Short mmCIF file of C-alpha atoms in Angstrom, two decimals:
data_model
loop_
_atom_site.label_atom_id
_atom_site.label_comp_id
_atom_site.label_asym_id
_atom_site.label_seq_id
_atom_site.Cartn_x
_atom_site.Cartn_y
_atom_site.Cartn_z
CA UNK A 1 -0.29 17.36 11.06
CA UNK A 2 -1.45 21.08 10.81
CA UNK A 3 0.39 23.75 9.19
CA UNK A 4 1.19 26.22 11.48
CA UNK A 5 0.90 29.01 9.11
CA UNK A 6 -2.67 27.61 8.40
CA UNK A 7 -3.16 27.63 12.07
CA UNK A 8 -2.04 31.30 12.76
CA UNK A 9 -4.32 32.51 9.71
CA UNK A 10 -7.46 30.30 11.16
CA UNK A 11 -7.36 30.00 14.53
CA UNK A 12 -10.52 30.75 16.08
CA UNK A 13 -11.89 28.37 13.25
CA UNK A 14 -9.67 25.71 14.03
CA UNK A 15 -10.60 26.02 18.10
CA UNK A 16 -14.62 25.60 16.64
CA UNK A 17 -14.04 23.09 14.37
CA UNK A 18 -12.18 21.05 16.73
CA UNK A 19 -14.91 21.48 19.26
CA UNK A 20 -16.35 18.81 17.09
CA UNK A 21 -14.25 16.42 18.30
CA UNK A 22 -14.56 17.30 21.81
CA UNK A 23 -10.73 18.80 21.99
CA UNK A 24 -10.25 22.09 23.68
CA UNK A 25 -7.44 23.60 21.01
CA UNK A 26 -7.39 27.22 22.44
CA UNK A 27 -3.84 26.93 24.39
CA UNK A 28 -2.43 24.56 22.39
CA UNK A 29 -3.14 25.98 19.50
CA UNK A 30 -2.02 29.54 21.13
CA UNK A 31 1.41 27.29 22.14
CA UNK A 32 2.20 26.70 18.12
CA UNK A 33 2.41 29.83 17.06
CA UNK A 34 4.28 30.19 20.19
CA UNK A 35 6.96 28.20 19.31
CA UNK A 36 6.68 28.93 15.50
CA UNK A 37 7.48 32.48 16.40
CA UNK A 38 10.27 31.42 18.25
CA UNK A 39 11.48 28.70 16.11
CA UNK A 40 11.48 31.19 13.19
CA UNK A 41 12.88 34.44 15.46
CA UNK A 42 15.60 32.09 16.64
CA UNK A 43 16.56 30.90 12.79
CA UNK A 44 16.81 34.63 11.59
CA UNK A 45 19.04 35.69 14.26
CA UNK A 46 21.31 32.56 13.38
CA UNK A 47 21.24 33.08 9.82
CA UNK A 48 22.30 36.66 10.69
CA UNK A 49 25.18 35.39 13.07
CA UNK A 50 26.42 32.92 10.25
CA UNK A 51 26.31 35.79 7.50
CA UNK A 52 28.16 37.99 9.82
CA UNK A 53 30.53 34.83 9.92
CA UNK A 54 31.00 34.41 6.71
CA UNK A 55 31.95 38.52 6.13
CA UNK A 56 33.92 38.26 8.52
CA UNK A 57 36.27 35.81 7.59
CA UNK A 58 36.91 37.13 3.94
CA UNK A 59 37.70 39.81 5.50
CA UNK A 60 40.22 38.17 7.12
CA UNK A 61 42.00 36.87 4.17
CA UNK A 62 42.31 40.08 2.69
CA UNK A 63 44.07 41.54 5.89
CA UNK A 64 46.12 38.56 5.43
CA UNK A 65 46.63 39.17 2.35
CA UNK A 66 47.04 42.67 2.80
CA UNK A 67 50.20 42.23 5.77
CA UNK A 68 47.62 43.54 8.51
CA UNK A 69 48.42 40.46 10.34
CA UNK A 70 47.33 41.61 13.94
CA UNK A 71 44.36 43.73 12.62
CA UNK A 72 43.23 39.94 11.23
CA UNK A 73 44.14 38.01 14.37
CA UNK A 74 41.57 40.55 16.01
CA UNK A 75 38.86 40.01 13.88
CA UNK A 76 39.71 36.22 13.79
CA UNK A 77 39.31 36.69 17.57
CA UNK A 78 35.28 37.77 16.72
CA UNK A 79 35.06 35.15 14.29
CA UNK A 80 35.26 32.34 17.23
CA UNK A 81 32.62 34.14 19.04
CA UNK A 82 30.41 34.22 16.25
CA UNK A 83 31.01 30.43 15.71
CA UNK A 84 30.24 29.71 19.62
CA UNK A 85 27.02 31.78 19.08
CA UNK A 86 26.08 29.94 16.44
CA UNK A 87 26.51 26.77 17.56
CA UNK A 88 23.75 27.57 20.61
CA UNK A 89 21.45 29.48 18.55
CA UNK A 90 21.84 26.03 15.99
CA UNK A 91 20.76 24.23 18.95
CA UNK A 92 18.19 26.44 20.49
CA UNK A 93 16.61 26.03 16.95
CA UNK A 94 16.68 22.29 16.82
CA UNK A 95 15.16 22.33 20.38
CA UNK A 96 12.67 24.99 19.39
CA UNK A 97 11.70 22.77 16.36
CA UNK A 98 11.52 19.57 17.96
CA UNK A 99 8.87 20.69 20.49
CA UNK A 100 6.95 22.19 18.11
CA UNK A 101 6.67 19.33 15.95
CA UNK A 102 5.92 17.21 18.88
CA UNK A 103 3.04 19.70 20.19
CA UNK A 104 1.82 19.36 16.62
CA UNK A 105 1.61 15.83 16.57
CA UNK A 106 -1.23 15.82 20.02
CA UNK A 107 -3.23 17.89 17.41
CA UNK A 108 -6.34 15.76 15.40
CA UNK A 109 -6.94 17.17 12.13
CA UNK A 110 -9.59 19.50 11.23
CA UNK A 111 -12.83 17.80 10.54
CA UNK A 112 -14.87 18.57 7.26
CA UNK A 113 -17.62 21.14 7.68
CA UNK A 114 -20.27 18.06 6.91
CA UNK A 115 -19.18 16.23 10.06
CA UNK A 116 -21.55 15.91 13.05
CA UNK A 117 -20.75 16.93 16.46
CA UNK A 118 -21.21 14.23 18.81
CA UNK A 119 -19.44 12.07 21.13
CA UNK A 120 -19.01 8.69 20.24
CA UNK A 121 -20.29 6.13 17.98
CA UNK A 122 -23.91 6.73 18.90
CA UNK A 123 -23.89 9.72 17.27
CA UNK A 124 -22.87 8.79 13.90
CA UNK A 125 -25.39 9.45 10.98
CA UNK A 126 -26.63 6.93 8.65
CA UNK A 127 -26.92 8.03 5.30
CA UNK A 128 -27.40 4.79 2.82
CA UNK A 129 -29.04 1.60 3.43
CA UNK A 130 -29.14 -1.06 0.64
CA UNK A 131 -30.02 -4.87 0.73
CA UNK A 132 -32.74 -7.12 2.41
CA UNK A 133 -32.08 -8.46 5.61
CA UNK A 134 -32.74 -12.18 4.89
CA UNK A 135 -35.18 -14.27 7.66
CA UNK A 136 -33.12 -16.61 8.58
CA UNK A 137 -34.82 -20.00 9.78
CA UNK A 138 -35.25 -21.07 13.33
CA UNK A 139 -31.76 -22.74 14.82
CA UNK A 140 -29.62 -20.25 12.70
CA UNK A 141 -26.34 -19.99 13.37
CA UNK A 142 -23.86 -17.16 14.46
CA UNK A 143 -20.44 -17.67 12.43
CA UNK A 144 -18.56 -19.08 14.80
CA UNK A 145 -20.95 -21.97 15.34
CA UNK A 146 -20.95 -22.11 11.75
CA UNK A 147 -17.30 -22.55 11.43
CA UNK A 148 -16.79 -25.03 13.52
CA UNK A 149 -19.62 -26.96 12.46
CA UNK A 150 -18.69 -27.22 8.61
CA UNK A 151 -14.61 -26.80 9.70
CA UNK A 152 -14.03 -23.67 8.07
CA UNK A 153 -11.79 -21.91 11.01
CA UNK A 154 -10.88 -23.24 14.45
CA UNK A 155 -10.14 -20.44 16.55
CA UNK A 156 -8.95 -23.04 19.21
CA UNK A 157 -6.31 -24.18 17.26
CA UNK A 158 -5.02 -20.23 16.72
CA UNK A 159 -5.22 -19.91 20.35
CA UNK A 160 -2.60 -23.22 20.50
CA UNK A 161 -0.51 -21.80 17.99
CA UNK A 162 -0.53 -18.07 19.46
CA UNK A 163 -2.85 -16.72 21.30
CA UNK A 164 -6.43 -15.50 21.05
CA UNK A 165 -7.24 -13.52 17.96
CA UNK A 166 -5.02 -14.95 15.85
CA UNK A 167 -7.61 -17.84 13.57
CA UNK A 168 -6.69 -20.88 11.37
CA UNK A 169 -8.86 -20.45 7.86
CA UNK A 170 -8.98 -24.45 6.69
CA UNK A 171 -10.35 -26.07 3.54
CA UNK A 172 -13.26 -24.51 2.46
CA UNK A 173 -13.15 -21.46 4.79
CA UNK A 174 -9.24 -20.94 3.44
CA UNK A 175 -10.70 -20.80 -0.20
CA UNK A 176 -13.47 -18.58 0.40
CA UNK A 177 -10.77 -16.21 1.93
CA UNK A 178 -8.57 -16.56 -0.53
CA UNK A 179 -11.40 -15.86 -3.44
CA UNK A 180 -12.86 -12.77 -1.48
CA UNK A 181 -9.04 -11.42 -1.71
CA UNK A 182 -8.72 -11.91 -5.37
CA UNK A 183 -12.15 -10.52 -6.55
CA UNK A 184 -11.16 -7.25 -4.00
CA UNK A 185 -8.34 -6.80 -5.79
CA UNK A 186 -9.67 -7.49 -9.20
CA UNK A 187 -12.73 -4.87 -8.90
CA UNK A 188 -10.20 -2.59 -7.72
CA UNK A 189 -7.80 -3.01 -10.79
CA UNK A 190 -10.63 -2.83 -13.02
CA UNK A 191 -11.68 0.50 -11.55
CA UNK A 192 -8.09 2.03 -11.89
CA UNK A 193 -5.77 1.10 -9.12
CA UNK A 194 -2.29 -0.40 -9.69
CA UNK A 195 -1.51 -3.55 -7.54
CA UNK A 196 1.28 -3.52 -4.97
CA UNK A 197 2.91 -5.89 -2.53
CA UNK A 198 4.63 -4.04 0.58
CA UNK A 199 6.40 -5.05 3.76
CA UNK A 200 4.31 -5.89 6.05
CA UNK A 201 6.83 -4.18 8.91
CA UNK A 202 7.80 -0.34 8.90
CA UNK A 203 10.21 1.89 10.72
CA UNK A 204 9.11 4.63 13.07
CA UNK A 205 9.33 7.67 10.29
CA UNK A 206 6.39 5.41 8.32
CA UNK A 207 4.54 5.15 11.36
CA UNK A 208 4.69 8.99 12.31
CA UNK A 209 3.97 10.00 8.38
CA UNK A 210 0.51 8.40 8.56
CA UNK A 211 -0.65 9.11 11.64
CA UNK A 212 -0.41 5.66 13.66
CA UNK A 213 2.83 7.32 15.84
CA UNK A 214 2.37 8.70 18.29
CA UNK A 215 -1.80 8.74 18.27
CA UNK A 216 -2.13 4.80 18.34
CA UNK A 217 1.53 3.55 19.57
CA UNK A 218 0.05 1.52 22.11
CA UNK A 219 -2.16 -0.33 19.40
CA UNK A 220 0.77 -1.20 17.27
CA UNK A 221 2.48 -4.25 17.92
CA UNK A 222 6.28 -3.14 18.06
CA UNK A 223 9.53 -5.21 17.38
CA UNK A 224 11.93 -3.42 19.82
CA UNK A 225 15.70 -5.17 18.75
CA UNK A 226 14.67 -3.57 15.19
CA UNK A 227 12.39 -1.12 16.35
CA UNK A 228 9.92 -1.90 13.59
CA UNK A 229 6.10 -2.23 14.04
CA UNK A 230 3.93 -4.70 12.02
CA UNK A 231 1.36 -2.61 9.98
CA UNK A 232 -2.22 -2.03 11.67
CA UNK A 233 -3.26 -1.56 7.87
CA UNK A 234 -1.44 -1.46 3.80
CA UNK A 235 -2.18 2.22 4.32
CA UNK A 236 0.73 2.99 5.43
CA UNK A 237 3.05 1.47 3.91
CA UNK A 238 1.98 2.14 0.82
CA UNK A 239 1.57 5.96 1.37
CA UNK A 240 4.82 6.41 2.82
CA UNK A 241 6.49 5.08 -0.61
CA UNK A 242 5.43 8.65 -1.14
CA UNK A 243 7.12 9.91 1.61
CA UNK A 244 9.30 13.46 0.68
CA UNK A 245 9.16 12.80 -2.54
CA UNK A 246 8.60 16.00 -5.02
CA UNK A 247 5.73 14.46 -7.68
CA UNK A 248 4.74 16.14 -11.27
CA UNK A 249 1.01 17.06 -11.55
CA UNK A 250 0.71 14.88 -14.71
CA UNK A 251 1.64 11.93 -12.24
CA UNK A 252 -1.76 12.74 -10.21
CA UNK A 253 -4.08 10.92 -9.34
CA UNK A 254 -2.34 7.74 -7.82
CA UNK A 255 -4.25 5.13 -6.90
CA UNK A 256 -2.75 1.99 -5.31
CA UNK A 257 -4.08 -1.35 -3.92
CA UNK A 258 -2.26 -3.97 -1.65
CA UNK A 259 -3.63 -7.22 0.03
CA UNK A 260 -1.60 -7.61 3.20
CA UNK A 261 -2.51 -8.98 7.00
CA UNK A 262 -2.86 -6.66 9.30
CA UNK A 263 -2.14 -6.42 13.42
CA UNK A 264 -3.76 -4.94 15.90
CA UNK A 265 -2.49 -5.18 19.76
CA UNK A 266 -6.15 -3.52 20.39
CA UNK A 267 -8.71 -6.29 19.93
CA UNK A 268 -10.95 -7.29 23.11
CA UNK A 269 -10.77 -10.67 24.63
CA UNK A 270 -14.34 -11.11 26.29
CA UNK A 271 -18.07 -10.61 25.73
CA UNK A 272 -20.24 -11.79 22.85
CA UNK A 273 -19.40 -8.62 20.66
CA UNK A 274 -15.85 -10.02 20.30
CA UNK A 275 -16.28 -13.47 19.43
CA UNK A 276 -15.54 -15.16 16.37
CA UNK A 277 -14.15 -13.20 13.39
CA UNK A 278 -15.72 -10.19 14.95
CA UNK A 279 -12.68 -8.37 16.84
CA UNK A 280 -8.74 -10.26 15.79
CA UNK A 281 -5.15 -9.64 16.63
CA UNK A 282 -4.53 -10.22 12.84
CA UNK A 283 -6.53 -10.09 10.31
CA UNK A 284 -6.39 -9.94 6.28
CA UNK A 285 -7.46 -6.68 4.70
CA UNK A 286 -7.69 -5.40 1.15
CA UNK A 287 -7.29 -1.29 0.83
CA UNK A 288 -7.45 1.71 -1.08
CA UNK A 289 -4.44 4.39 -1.19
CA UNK A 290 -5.12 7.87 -3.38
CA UNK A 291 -3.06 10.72 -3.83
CA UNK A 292 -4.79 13.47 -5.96
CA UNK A 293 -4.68 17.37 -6.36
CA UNK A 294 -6.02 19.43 -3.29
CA UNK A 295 -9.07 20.39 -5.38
CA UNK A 296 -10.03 16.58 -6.63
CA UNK A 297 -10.37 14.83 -3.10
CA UNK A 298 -13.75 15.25 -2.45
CA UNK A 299 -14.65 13.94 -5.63
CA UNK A 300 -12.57 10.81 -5.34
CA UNK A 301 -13.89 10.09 -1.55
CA UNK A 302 -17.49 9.94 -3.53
CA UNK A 303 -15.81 7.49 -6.32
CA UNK A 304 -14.13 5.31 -3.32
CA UNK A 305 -17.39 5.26 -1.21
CA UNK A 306 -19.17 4.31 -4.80
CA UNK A 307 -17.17 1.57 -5.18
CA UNK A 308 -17.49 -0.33 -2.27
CA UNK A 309 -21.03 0.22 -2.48
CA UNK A 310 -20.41 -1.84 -5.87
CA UNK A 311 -18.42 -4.51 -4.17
CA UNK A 312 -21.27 -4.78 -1.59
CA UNK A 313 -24.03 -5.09 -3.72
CA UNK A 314 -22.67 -7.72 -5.85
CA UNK A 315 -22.04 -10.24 -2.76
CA UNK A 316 -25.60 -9.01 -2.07
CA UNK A 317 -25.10 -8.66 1.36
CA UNK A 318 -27.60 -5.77 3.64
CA UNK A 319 -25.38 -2.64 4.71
CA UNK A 320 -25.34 0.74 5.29
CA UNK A 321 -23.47 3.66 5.06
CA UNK A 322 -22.52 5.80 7.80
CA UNK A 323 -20.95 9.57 8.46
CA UNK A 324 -18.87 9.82 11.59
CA UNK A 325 -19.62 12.29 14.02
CA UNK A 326 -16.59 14.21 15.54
CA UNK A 327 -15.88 12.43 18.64
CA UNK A 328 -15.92 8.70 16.10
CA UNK A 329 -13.58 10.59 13.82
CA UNK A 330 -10.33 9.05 13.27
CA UNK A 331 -7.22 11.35 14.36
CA UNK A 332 -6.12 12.10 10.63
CA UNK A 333 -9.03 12.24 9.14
CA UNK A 334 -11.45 15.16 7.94
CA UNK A 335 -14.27 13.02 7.10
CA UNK A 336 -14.84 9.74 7.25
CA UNK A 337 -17.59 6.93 5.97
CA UNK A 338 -17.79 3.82 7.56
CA UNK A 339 -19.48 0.85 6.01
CA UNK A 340 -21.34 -1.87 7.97
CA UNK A 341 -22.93 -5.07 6.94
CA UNK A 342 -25.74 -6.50 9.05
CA UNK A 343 -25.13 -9.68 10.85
CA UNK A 344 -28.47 -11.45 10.75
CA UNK A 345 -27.57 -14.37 13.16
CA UNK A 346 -26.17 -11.71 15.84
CA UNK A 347 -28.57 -9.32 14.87
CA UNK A 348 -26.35 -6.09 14.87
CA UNK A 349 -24.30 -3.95 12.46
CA UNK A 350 -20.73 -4.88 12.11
CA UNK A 351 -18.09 -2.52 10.36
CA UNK A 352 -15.95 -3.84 7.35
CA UNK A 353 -14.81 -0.47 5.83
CA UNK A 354 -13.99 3.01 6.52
CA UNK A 355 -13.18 5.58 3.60
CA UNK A 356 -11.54 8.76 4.62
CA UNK A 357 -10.23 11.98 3.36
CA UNK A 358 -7.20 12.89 5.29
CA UNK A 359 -6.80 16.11 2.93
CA UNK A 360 -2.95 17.79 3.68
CA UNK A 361 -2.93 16.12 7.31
CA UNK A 362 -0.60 13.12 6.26
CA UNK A 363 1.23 14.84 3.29
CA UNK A 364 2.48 17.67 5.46
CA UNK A 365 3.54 15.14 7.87
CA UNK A 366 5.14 13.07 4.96
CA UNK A 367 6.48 16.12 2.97
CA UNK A 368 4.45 14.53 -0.13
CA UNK A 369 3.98 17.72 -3.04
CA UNK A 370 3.54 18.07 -6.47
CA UNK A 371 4.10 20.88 -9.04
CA UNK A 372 1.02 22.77 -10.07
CA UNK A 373 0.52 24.63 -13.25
CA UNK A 374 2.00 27.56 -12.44
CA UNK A 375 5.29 25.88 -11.13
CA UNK A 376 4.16 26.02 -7.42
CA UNK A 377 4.98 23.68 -4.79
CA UNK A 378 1.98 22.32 -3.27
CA UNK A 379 0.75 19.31 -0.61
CA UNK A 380 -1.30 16.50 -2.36
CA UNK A 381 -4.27 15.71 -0.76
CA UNK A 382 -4.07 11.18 0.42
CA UNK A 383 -7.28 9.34 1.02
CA UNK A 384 -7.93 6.14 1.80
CA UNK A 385 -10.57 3.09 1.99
CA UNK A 386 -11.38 -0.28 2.97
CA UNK A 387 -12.14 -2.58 0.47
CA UNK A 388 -12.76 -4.94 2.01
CA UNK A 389 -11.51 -6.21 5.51
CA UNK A 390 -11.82 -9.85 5.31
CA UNK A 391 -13.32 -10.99 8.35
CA UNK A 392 -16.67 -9.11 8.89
CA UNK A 393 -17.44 -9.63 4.89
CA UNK A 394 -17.01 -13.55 6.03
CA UNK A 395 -18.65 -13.17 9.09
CA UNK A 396 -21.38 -11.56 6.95
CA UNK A 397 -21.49 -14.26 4.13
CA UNK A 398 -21.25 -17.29 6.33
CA UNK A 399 -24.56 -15.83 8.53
CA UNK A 400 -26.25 -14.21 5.45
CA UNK A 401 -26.06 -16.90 3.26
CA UNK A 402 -27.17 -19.89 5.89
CA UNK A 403 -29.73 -22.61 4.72
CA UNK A 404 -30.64 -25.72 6.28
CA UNK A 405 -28.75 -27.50 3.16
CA UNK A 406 -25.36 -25.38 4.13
CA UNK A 407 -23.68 -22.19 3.20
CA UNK A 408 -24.34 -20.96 0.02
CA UNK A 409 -21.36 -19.09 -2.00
CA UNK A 410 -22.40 -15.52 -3.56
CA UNK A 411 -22.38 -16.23 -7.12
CA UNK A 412 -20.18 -13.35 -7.62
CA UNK A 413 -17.58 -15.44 -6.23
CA UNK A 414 -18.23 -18.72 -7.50
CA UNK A 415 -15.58 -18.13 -10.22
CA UNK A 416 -12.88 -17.45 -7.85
CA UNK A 417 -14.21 -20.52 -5.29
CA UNK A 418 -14.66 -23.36 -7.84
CA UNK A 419 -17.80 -24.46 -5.78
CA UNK A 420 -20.75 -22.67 -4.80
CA UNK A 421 -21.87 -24.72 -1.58
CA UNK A 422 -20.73 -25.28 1.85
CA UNK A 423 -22.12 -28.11 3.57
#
């Protein structure tokens, strides 16, 4: 969330900037420092009662001490007042706070000067395009013709199990998944990032650190006896191991990695742009976690977006690279990149990564600092990326990579698949 202090010094910035995003932040903006000024009036005049408290029961003792017994039974007599005062202006304060926080957490972050206005997806900018878009022969297939016709995933048989959006990878189409996984995750410990296995549930604080709570509750799918919600991406887990702690600057950056599954209660049920592997329930996901200084983050979002460029060009599959406009821009983020592969046997664009600077939107929320030089406490900046999601890069390999003689395995992966032919 925004720092209110931030918020007081930039205001009429912050109401412009988040005109980008088509959110009208005059009032509610105006309502912060509101309640900031309150919240912080309230907590001086309690500190003051307290202190007063405090005075005036040494005082006391020394009257006691002294044989002034009914001179201290009077001022003992204050004391209880002071004590009753206290205890409403302590929860006047906790009240105050609460709705603040709250009113800060309707509040998107502040979008990166380089960000587009516009409203939705349509106004997103493309600004990298690598990789021929193969001619695929007449009779091509889209994926999920493909899959059932060489047995690689029955969606049917999800659908038995569970429900729709929830697939069964089998033989070969379970080993291609499995191999994309483990070649993500290698290219990603080769370029610096330290391998982690989290839960794959989280408690409410997690989901409110990140961002997911309250912005995307309803997307979330939520275990109520435990109150626990399986994670809509690694991402947060994996930042929230951060979560209040107090880091050294020699400890910067911190890059992680995690393979996990991921859930999604928002996935659409009908039309052709949801069929297949296109839009799941649950799906398998590689990512990209980075906490850095406030003045590296813009350099590593250019090393993160480099590097799935990498990954992309050596399954040598046709994408491009896009910058989201303000009303595409995700909640926490400041600027985001999303990567898209083209889908030659649907003959659109499908999205299999987004890479975003979040700058000191999640930290504040998580309480995540570091020391700097001069012994100052300070936010870290978190980022994160794609890299990849799993079922849009398949999607994209089994349509891309279609010949009359079968499906032919990027020889990239090979190593990891043991065979280099569908069919």
């Amino acid at each position: 969330m925004l720092q209110v202090a931030h918020i007081r010094e930039n205001k009429e910035v912050y109401v412009q900037a988040l005109k980008k995003r088509n959110f009208e932040a005059e009032t509610v903006l105006e309502q912060a420092i509101t309640l900031d000024e309150e919240r912080k009036s309230t907590q001086a005049e309690l500190d003051n009662t307290l202190a007063e408290s405090n005075r005036l029961s040494k005082e006391i003792g020394l009257l006691f001490k002294s044989g002034e017994h009914e001179k201290a039974n009077k001022v003992k007599e204050q004391t209880g007042d002071l004590k009753e005062k206290s205890k409403e202006l302590s929860e006047k304060l906790n009240s105050v706070s609460e709705q603040l926080n709250q009113l800060l957490y309707t509040i998107p972050n502040i979008p990166h000067p380089s960000v587009p206005a516009g409203k939705d997806e349509e106004d997103n900018e493309e600004i990298y395009k690598e990789g021929d878009i193969p001619v695929l022969a007449e009779g091509s297939l889209p994926h999920w013709e493909l899959a059932k016709k060489y047995d690689l995933i029955d969606f049917e048989l999800g659908n038995k199990i569970t429900g729709a959006g929830f697939p069964v990878y089998k033989g070969k189409g379970a080993r291609l998944q499995r191999a994309l996984i483990t070649y993500f995750l290698d290219k990603n410990i080769a370029a610096g990032y330290t391998e982690y296995q989290v839960p794959l549930v989280v408690n409410e604080e997690s989901g409110y650190g990140t961002g997911q709570l309250p912005d995307k509750e309803g997307q979330m799918y939520h275990i109520q006896n435990d109150d626990l919600y399986l994670i809509p991406t690694s991402e947060v887990p994996l930042t929230n191991m951060f979560r209040g702690d107090l880091l050294e600057e020699k400890q910067l950056p911190i890059s992680c990695t995690a393979f996990t599954p991921c859930f999604r209660r928002e996935a659409g049920s009908y039309g052709a742009h949801v069929r297949g592997l296109n839009r799941l329930h649950q799906f398998d996901k590689v990512e990209l976690v980075n906490l850095v200084k406030p003045e590296d983050s813009y350099e590593t979002l250019d090393k993160m977006v480099d590097h799935v460029k990498e990954i992309l060009k050596e399954l040598k599959l046709p994408y491009r690279v896009l910058r989201l406009c303000g009303g595409d821009l995700g909640f926490t983020s400041a600027l985001t990149f999303d990567f898209e592969v083209f889908s030659t046997a649907q003959d659109r664009w499908l999205e299999i990564s987004s890479v975003s600077n979040f700058e000191a939107f999640q930290s504040n929320r998580l309480k995540v600092r570091y020391k700097n030089k001069e012994g100052k406490k300070e936010l870290v900046h978190t980022l994160n990326g794609s890299s990849l999601a799993l079922p849009r890069v398949m999607a994209g390999i089994m349509e891309n990579y279609q010949t009359a003689e079968g499906i032919k395995v990027p020889e990239v992966l090979v190593p990891y698949t043991g065979f280099d032919m569908i069919n």
